[in-house]
PDB file of C-alpha atoms in Angstrom:
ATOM      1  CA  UNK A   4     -94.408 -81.952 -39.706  1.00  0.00           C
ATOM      2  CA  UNK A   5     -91.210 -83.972 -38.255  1.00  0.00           C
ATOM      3  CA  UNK A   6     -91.636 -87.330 -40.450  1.00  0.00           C
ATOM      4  CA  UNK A   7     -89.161 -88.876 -37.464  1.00  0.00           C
ATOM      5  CA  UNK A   8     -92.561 -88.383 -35.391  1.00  0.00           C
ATOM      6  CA  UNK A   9     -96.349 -89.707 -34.728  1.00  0.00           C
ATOM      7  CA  UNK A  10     -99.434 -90.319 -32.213  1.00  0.00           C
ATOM      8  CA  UNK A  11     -99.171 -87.136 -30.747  1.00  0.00           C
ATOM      9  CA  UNK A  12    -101.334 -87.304 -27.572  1.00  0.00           C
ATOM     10  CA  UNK A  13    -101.089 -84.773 -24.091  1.00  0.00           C
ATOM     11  CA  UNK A  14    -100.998 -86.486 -20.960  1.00  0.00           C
ATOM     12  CA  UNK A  15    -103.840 -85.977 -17.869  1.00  0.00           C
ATOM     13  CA  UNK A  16    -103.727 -85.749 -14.416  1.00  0.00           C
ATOM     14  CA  UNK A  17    -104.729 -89.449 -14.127  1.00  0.00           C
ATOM     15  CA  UNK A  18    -101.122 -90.374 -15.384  1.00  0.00           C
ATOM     16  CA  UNK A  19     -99.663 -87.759 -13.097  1.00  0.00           C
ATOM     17  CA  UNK A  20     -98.718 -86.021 -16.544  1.00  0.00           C
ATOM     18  CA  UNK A  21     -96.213 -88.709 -17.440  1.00  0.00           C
ATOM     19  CA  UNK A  22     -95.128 -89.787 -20.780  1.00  0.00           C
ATOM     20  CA  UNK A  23     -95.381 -93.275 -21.381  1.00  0.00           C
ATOM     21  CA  UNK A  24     -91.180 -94.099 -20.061  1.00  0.00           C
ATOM     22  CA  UNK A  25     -90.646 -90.872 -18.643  1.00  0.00           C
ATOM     23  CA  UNK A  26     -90.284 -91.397 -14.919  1.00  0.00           C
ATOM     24  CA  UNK A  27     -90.325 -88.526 -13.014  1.00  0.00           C
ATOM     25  CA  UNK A  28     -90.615 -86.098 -16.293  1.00  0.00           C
ATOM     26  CA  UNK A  29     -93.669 -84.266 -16.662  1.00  0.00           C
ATOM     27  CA  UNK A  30     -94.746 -83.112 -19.973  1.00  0.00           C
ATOM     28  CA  UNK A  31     -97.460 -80.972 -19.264  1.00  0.00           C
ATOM     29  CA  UNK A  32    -100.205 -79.242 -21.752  1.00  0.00           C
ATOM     30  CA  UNK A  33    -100.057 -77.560 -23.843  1.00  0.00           C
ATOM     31  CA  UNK A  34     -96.868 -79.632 -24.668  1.00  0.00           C
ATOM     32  CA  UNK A  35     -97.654 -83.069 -25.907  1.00  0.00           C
ATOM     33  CA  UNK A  36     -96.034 -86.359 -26.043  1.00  0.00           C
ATOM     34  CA  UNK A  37     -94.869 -88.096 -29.070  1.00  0.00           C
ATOM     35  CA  UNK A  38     -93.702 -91.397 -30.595  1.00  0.00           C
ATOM     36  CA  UNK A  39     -91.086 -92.240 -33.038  1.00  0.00           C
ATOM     37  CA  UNK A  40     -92.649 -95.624 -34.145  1.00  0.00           C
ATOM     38  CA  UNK A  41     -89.016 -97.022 -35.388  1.00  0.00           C
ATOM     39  CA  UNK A  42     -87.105 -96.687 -32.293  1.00  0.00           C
ATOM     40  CA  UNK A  43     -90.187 -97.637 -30.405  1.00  0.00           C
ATOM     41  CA  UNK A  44     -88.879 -94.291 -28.414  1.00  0.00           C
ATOM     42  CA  UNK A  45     -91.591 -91.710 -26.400  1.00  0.00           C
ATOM     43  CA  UNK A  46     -90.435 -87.845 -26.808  1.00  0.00           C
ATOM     44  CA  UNK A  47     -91.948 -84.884 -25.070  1.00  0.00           C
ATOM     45  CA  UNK A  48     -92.800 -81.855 -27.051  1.00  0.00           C
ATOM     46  CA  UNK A  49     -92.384 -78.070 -25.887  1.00  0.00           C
ATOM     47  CA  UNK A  50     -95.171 -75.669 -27.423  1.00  0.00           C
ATOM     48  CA  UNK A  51     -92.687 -72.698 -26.073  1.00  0.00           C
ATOM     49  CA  UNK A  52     -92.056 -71.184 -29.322  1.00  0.00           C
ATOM     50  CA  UNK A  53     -89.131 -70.857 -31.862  1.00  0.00           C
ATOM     51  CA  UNK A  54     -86.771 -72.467 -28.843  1.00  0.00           C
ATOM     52  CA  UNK A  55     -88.917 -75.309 -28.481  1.00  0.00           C
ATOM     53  CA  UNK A  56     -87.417 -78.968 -28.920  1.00  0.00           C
ATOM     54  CA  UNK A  57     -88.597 -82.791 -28.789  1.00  0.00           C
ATOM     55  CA  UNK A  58     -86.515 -84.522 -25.363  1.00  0.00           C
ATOM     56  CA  UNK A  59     -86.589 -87.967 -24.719  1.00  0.00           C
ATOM     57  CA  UNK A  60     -84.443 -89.721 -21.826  1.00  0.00           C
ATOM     58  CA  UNK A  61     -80.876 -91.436 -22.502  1.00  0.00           C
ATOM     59  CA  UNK A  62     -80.364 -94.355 -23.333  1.00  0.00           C
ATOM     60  CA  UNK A  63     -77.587 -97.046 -22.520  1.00  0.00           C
ATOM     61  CA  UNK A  64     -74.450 -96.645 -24.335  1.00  0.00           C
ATOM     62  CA  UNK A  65     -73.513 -98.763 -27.546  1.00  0.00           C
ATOM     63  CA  UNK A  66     -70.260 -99.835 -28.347  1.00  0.00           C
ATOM     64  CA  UNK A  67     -71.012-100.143 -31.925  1.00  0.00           C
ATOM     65  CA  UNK A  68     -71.436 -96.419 -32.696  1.00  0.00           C
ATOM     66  CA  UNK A  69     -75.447 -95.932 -32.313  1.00  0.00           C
ATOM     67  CA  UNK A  70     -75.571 -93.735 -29.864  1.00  0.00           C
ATOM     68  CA  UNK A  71     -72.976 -90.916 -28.607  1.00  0.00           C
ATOM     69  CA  UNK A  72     -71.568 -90.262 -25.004  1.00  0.00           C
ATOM     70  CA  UNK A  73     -73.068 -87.054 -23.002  1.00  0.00           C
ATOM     71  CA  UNK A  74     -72.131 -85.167 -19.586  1.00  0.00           C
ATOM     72  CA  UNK A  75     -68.887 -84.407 -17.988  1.00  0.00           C
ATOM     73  CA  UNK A  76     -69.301 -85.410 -13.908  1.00  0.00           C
ATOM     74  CA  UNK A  77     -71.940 -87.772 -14.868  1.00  0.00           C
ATOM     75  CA  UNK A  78     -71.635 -89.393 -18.657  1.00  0.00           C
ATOM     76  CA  UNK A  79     -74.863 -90.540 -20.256  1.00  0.00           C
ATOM     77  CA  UNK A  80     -75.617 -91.774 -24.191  1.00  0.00           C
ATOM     78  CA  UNK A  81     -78.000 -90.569 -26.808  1.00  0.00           C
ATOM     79  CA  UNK A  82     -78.986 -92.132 -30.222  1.00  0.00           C
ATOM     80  CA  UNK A  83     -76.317 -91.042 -32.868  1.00  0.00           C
ATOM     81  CA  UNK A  84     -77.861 -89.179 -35.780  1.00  0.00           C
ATOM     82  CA  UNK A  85     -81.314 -88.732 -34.491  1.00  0.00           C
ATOM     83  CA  UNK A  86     -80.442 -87.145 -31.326  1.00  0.00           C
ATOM     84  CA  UNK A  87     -77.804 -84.489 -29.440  1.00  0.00           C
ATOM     85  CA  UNK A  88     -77.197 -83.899 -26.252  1.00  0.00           C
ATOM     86  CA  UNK A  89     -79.500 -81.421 -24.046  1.00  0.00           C
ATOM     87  CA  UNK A  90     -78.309 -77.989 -24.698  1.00  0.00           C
ATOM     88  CA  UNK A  91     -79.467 -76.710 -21.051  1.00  0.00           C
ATOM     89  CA  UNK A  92     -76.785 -75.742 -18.330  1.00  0.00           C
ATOM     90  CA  UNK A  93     -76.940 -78.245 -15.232  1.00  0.00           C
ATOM     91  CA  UNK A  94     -79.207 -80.820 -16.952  1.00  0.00           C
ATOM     92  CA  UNK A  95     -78.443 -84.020 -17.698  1.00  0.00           C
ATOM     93  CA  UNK A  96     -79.644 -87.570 -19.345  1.00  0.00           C
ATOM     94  CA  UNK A  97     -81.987 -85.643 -21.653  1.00  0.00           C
ATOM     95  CA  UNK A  98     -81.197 -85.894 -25.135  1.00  0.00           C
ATOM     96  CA  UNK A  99     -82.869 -83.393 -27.854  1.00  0.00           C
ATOM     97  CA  UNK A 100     -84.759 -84.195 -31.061  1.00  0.00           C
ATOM     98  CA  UNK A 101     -82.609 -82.777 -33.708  1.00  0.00           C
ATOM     99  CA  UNK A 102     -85.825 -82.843 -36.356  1.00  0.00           C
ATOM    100  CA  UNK A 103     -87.956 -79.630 -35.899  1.00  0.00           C
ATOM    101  CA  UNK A 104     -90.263 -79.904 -32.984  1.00  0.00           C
ATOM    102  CA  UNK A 105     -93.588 -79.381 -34.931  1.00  0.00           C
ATOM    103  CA  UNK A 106     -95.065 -77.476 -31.754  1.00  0.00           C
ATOM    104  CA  UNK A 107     -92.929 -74.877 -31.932  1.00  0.00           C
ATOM    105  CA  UNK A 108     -95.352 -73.072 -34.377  1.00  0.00           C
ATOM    106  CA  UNK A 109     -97.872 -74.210 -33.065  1.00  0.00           C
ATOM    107  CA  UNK A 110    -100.953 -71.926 -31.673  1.00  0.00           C
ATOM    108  CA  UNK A 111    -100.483 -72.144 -27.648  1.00  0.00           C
ATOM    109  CA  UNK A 112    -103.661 -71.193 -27.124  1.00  0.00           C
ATOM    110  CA  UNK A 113    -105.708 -73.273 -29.477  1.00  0.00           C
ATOM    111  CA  UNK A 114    -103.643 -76.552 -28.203  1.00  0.00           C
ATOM    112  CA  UNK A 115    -104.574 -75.204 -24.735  1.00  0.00           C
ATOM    113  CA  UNK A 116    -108.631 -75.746 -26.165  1.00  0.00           C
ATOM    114  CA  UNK A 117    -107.919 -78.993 -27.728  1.00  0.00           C
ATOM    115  CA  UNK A 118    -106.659 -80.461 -24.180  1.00  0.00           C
ATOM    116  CA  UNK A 119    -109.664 -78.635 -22.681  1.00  0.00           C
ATOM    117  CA  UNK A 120    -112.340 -80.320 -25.426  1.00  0.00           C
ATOM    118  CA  UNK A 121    -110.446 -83.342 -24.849  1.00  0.00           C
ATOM    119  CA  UNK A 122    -110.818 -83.581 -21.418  1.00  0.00           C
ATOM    120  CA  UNK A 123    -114.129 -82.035 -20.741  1.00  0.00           C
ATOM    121  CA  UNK A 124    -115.169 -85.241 -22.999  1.00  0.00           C
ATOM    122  CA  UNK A 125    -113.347 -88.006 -21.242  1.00  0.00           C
ATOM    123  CA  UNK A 126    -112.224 -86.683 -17.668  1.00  0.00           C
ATOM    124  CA  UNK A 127    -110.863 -89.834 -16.398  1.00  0.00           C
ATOM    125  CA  UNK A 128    -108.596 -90.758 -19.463  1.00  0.00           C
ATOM    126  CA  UNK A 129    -105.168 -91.009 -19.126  1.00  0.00           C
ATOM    127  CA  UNK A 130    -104.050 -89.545 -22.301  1.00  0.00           C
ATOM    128  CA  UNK A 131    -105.862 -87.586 -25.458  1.00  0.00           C
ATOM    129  CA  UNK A 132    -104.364 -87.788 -29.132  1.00  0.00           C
ATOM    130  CA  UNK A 133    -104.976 -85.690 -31.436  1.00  0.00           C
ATOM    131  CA  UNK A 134    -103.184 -84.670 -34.885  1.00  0.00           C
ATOM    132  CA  UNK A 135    -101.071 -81.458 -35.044  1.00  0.00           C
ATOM    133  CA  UNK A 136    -102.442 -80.414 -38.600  1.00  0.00           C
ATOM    134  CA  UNK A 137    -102.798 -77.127 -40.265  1.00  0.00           C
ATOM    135  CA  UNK A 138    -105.472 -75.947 -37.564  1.00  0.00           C
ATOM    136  CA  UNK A 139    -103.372 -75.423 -35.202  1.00  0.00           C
ATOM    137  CA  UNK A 140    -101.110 -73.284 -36.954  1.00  0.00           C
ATOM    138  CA  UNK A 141    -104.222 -70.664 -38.131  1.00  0.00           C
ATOM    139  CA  UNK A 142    -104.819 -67.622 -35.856  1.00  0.00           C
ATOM    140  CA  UNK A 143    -107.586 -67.384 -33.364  1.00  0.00           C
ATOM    141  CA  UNK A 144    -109.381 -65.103 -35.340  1.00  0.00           C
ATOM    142  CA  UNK A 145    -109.800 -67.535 -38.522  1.00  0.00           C
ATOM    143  CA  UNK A 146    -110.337 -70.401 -35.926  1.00  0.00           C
ATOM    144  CA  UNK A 147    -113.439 -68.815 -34.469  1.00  0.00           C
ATOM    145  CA  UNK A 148    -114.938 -67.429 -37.685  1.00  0.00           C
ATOM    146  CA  UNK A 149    -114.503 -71.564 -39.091  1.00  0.00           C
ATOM    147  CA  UNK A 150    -115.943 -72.510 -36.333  1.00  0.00           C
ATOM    148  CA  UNK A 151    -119.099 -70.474 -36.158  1.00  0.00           C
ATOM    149  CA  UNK A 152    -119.649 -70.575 -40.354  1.00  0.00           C
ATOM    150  CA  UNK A 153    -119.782 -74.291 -39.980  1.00  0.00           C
ATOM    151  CA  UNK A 154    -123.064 -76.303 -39.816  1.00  0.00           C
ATOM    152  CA  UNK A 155    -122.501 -80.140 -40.392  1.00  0.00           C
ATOM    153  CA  UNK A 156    -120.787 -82.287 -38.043  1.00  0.00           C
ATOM    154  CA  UNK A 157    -118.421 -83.765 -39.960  1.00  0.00           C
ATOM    155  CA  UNK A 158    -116.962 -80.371 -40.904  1.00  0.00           C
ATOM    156  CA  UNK A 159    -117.152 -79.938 -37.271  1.00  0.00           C
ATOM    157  CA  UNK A 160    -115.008 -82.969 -36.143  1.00  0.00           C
ATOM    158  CA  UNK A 161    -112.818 -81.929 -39.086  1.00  0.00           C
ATOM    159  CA  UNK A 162    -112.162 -78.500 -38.559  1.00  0.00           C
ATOM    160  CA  UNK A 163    -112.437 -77.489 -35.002  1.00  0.00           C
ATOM    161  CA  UNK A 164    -108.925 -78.363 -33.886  1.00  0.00           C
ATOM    162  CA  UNK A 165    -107.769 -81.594 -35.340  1.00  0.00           C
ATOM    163  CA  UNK A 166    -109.165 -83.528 -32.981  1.00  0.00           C
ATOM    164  CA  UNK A 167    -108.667 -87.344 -33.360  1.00  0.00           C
ATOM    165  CA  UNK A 168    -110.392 -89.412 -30.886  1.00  0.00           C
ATOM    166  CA  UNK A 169    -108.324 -92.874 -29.830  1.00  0.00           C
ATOM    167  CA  UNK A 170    -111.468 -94.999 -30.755  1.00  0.00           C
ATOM    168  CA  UNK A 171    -113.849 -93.356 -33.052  1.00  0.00           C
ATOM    169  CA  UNK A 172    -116.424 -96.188 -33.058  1.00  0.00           C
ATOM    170  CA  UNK A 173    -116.980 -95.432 -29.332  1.00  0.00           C
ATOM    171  CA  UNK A 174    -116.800 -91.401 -29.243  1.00  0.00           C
ATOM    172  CA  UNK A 175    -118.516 -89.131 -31.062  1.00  0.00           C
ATOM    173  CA  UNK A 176    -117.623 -86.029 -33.439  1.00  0.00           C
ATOM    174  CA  UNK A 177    -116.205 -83.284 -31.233  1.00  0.00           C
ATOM    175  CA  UNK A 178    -119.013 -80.615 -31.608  1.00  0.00           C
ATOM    176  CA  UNK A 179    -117.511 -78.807 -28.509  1.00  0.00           C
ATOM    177  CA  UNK A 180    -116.895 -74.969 -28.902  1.00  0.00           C
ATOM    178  CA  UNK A 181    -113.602 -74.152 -28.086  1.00  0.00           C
ATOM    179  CA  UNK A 182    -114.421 -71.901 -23.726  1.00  0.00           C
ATOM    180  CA  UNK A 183    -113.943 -68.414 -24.724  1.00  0.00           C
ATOM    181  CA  UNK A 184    -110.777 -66.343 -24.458  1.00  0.00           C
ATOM    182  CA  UNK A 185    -110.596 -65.143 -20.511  1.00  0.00           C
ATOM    183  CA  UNK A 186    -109.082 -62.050 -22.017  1.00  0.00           C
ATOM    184  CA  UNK A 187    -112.587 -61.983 -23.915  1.00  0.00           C
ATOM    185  CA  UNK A 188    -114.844 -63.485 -20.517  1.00  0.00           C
ATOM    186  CA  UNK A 189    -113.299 -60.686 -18.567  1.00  0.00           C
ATOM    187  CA  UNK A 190    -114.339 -57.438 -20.670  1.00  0.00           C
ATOM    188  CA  UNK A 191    -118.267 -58.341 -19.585  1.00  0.00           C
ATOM    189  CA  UNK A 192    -117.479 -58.275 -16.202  1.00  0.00           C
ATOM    190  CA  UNK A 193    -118.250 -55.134 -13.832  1.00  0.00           C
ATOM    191  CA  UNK A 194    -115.285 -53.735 -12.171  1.00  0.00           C
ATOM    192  CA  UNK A 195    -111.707 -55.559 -12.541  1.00  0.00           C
ATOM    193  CA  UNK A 196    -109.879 -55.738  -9.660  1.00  0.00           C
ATOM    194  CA  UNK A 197    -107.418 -52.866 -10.798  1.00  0.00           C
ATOM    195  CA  UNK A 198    -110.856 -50.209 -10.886  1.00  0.00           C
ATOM    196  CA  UNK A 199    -111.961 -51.443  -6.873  1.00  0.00           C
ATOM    197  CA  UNK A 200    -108.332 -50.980  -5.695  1.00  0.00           C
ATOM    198  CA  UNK A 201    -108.689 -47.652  -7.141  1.00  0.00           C
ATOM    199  CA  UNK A 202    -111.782 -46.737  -5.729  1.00  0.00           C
ATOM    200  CA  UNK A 203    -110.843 -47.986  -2.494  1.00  0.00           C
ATOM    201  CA  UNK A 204    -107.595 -45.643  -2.565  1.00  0.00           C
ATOM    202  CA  UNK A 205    -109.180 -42.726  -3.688  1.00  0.00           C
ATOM    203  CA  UNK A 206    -111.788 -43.275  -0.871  1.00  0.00           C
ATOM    204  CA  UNK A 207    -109.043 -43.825   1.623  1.00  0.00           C
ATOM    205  CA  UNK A 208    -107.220 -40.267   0.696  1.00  0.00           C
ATOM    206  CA  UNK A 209    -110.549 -38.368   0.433  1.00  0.00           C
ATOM    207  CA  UNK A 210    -111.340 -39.275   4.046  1.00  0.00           C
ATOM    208  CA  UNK A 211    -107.127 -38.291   4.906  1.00  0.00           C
ATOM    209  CA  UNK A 212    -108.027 -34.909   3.118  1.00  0.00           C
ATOM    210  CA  UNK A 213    -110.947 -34.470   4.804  1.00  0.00           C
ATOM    211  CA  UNK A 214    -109.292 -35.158   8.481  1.00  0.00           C
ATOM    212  CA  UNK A 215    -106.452 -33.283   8.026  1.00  0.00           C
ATOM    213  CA  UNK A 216    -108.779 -29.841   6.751  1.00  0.00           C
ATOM    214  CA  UNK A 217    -111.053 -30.563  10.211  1.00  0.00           C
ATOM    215  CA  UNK A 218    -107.499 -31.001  12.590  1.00  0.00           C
ATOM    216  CA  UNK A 219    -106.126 -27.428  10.862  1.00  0.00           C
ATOM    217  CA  UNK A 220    -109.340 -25.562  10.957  1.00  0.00           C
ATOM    218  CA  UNK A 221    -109.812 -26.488  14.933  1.00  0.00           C
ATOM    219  CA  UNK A 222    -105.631 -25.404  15.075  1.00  0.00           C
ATOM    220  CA  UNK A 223    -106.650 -22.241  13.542  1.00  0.00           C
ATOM    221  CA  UNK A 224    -109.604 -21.584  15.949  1.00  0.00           C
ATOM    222  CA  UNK A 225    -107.646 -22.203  18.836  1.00  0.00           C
ATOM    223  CA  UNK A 226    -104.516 -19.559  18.021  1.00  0.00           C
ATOM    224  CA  UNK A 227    -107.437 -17.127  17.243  1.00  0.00           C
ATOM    225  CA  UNK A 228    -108.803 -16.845  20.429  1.00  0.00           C
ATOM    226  CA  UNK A 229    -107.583 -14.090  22.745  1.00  0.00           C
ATOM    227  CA  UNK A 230    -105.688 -14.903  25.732  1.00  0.00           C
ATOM    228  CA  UNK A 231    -107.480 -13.826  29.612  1.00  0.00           C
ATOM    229  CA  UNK A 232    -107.325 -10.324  30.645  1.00  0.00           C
ATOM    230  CA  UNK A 233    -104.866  -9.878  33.728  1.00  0.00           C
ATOM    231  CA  UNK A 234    -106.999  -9.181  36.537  1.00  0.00           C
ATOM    232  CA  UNK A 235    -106.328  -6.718  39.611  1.00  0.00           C
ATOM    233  CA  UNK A 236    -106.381  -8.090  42.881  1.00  0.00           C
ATOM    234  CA  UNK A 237    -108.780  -6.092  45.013  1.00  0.00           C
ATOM    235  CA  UNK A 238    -107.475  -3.846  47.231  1.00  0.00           C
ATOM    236  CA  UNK A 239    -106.743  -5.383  50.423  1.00  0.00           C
ATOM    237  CA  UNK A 240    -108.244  -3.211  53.682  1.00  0.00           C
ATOM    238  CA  UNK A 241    -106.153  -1.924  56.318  1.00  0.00           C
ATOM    239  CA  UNK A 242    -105.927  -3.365  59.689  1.00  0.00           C
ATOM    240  CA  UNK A 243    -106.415  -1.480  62.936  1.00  0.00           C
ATOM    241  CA  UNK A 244    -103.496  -1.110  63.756  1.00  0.00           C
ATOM    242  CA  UNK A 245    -101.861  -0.404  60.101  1.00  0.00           C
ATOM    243  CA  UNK A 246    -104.884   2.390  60.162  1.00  0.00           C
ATOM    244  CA  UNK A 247    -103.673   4.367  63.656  1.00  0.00           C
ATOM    245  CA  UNK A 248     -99.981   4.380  62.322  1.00  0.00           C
ATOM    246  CA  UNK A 249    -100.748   5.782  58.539  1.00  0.00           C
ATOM    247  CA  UNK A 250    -102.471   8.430  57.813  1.00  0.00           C
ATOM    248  CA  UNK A 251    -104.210   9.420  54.270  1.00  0.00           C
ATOM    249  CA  UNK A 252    -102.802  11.978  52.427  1.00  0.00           C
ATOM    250  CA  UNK A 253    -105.111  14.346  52.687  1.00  0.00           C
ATOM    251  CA  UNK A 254    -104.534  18.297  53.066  1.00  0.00           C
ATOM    252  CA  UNK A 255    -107.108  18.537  56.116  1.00  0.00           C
ATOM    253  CA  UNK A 256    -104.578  16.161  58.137  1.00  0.00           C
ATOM    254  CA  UNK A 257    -101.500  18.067  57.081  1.00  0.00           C
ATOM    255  CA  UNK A 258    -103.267  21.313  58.637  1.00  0.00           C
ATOM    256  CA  UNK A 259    -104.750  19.466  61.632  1.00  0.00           C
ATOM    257  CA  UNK A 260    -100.712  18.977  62.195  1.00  0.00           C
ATOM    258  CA  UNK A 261     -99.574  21.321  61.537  1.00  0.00           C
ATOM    259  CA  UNK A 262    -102.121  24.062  63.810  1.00  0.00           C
ATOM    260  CA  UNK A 263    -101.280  21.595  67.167  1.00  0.00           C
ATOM    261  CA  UNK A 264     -99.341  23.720  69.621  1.00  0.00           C
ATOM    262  CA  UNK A 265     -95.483  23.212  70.226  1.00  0.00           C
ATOM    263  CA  UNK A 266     -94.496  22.577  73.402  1.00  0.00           C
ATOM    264  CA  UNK A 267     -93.075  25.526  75.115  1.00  0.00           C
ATOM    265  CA  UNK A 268     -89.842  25.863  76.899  1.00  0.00           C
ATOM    266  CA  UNK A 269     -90.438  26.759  80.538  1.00  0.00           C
ATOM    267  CA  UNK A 270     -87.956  29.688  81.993  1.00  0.00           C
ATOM    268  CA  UNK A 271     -85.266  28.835  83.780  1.00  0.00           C
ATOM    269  CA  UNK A 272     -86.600  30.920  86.403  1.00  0.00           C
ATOM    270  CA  UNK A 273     -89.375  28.264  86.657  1.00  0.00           C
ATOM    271  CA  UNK A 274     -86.833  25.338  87.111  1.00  0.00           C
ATOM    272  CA  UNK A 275     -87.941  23.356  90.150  1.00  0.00           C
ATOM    273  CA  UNK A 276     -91.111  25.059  90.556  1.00  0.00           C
ATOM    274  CA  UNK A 277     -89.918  28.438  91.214  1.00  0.00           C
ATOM    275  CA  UNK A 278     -91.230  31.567  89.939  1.00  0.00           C
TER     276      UNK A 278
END
C-alpha cells in the first residue's frame, strides 16, 4: 500500500462524484478518492489496471524549488518529488502520483460490491470509506467461499470487503452479501436475448421458404397447362346470288352441260327468211 496515501473513500451521486477540491473532475467508482494527510492534498485513484495512477490537480508554482513547471501552450506546476506531470496527450493541469496507485491490483469487481454495500446502507451519503486491504486483492472465488463459511459478525464486518464505516458507533457491522455476479444472475434466466433473435430469424426464413415453394409450384402449374385448340370458323352459307353464279362440282352438272344442244348455224340459203 502507497505509505504517501490514506482515507480512501468513493464518492456518490450526492456530491456529483466530486473529490473533495476537484472541481469539475469526476472520480467515479470503482475508482476512489484519496488523501495524502501531509500535503493536506485530495488524489483520485484509477482501478483500471497495471496503467492505473493517483492524479490530483496543479498547484501554483513555487519559486523555491517545491514544485516543477508543466505544459507547453499553457504552463502549470506540480509538487517536486512527489509528483510528475500527466503523461496523457492533450491534457493538462493534472499531475500524477509517482507512488504506486494501490488500486491498480485491485479486484474491479469486488470494489464495484463494496460501493454497492456501501451505498445500499447509507443512500444519501456523500462519500463511503473504506480500507483497501488484502480483500480486495483475493479472487472472487475465495471471496465468496469466506463469505459463506463465516458465521459471526465480527468476522463478517472483518472479512467481507474491508469495509470501514466513517462512524462505527452509529452504523452497524456490514452483514450485507456482496448482489451476485450478473454473469451468474443471467445463466437462470429463460432465453437471452441472442436465443429470441434467433428464433425470430429462423421463423422469419421458414415462412420466406415456405412462400417462395407456394409462388414456384403455382409458376409450374401455370406453364403446364395446354394452350386453346384453334378453332374453325363455321362455314359461312352462300348467298342467292353467289348460289346462281357457282355451281358444285358435281359430275351430274358437268353432264347436264354438257348434253344441252349447241346452237346451230342456219344456211345461208335461210338468210333473211328465205328457203
Amino acid at each position: 500500500m502507497a505509505t504517501q496515501l490514506s482515507q480512501f473513500f468513493f464518492t456518490s451521486e450526492a456530491s456529483q462524484w466530486l473529490c473533495p477540491n476537484f472541481p469539475g473532475w469526476e472520480c467515479v467508482p470503482p475508482n476512489a478518492c484519496a488523501r495524502n494527510s501531509t500535503l493536506a492534498r485530495g488524489y483520485c485513484c484509477d482501478a483500471k489496471g497495471p496503467d492505473s495512477v493517483c492524479w490530483a490537480l496543479s498547484v501554483s508554482c513555487a519559486a523555491d524549488g517545491s514544485t516543477i513547471t508543466c505544459g507547453e501552450s499553457e504552463e502549470y506546476c506540480c509538487f517536486a518529488t512527489i509528483e510528475t506531470c500527466t503523461r496523457t496527450p492533450d491534457q493538462s493541469n493534472v499531475c500524477w502520483l509517482t507512488s504506486t496507485d494501490i488500486l491498480s491490483d485491485a479486484d474491479v469487481k469486488k470494489l464495484n460490491n463494496t460501493f454497492s454495500s456501501l451505498s445500499s446502507a447509507s443512500p444519501s451519503a456523500t462519500s463511503f470509506p473504506f480500507t483497501p486491504d488484502a480483500d480486495l486483492f483475493t479472487s472472487s472465488i475465495s471471496s465468496a467461499s469466506a463469505s459463506s463459511s463465516s458465521t459471526s459478525s465480527s468476522t463478517s464486518s472483518s472479512g467481507s470487503a474491508g469495509l470501514v464505516p466513517s462512524d462505527s458507533s452509529s452504523q452497524p457491522p456490514a452483514t450485507t452479501t456482496p448482489p451476485a455476479s450478473p454473469i451468474a444472475s443471467s445463466q437462470g434466466s429463460s432465453l437471452s436475448g441472442g436465443a429470441i433473435a434467433g428464433i425470430v430469424i429462423g421463423a422469419l426464413i421458414g415462412l420466406a421458404l415456405l412462400a417462395g415453394a407456394f409462388y414456384i409450384g403455382r409458376w409450374n402449374k401455370k406453364t403446364q397447362r395446354p394452350s386453346p385448340k384453334h378453332t374453325l370458323a363455321p362455314p359461312q352459307e352462300l348467298s342467292a346470288v353467289d348460289a346462281r353464279h357457282e355451281l358444285p362440282d358435281d359430275p351430274l352438272n358437268r353432264l347436264e352441260l354438257a348434253s344441252e344442244p349447241k346452237p346451230q348455224e342456219l344456211p345461208e340459203d335461210h338468210v333473211g327468211g328465205r328457203w
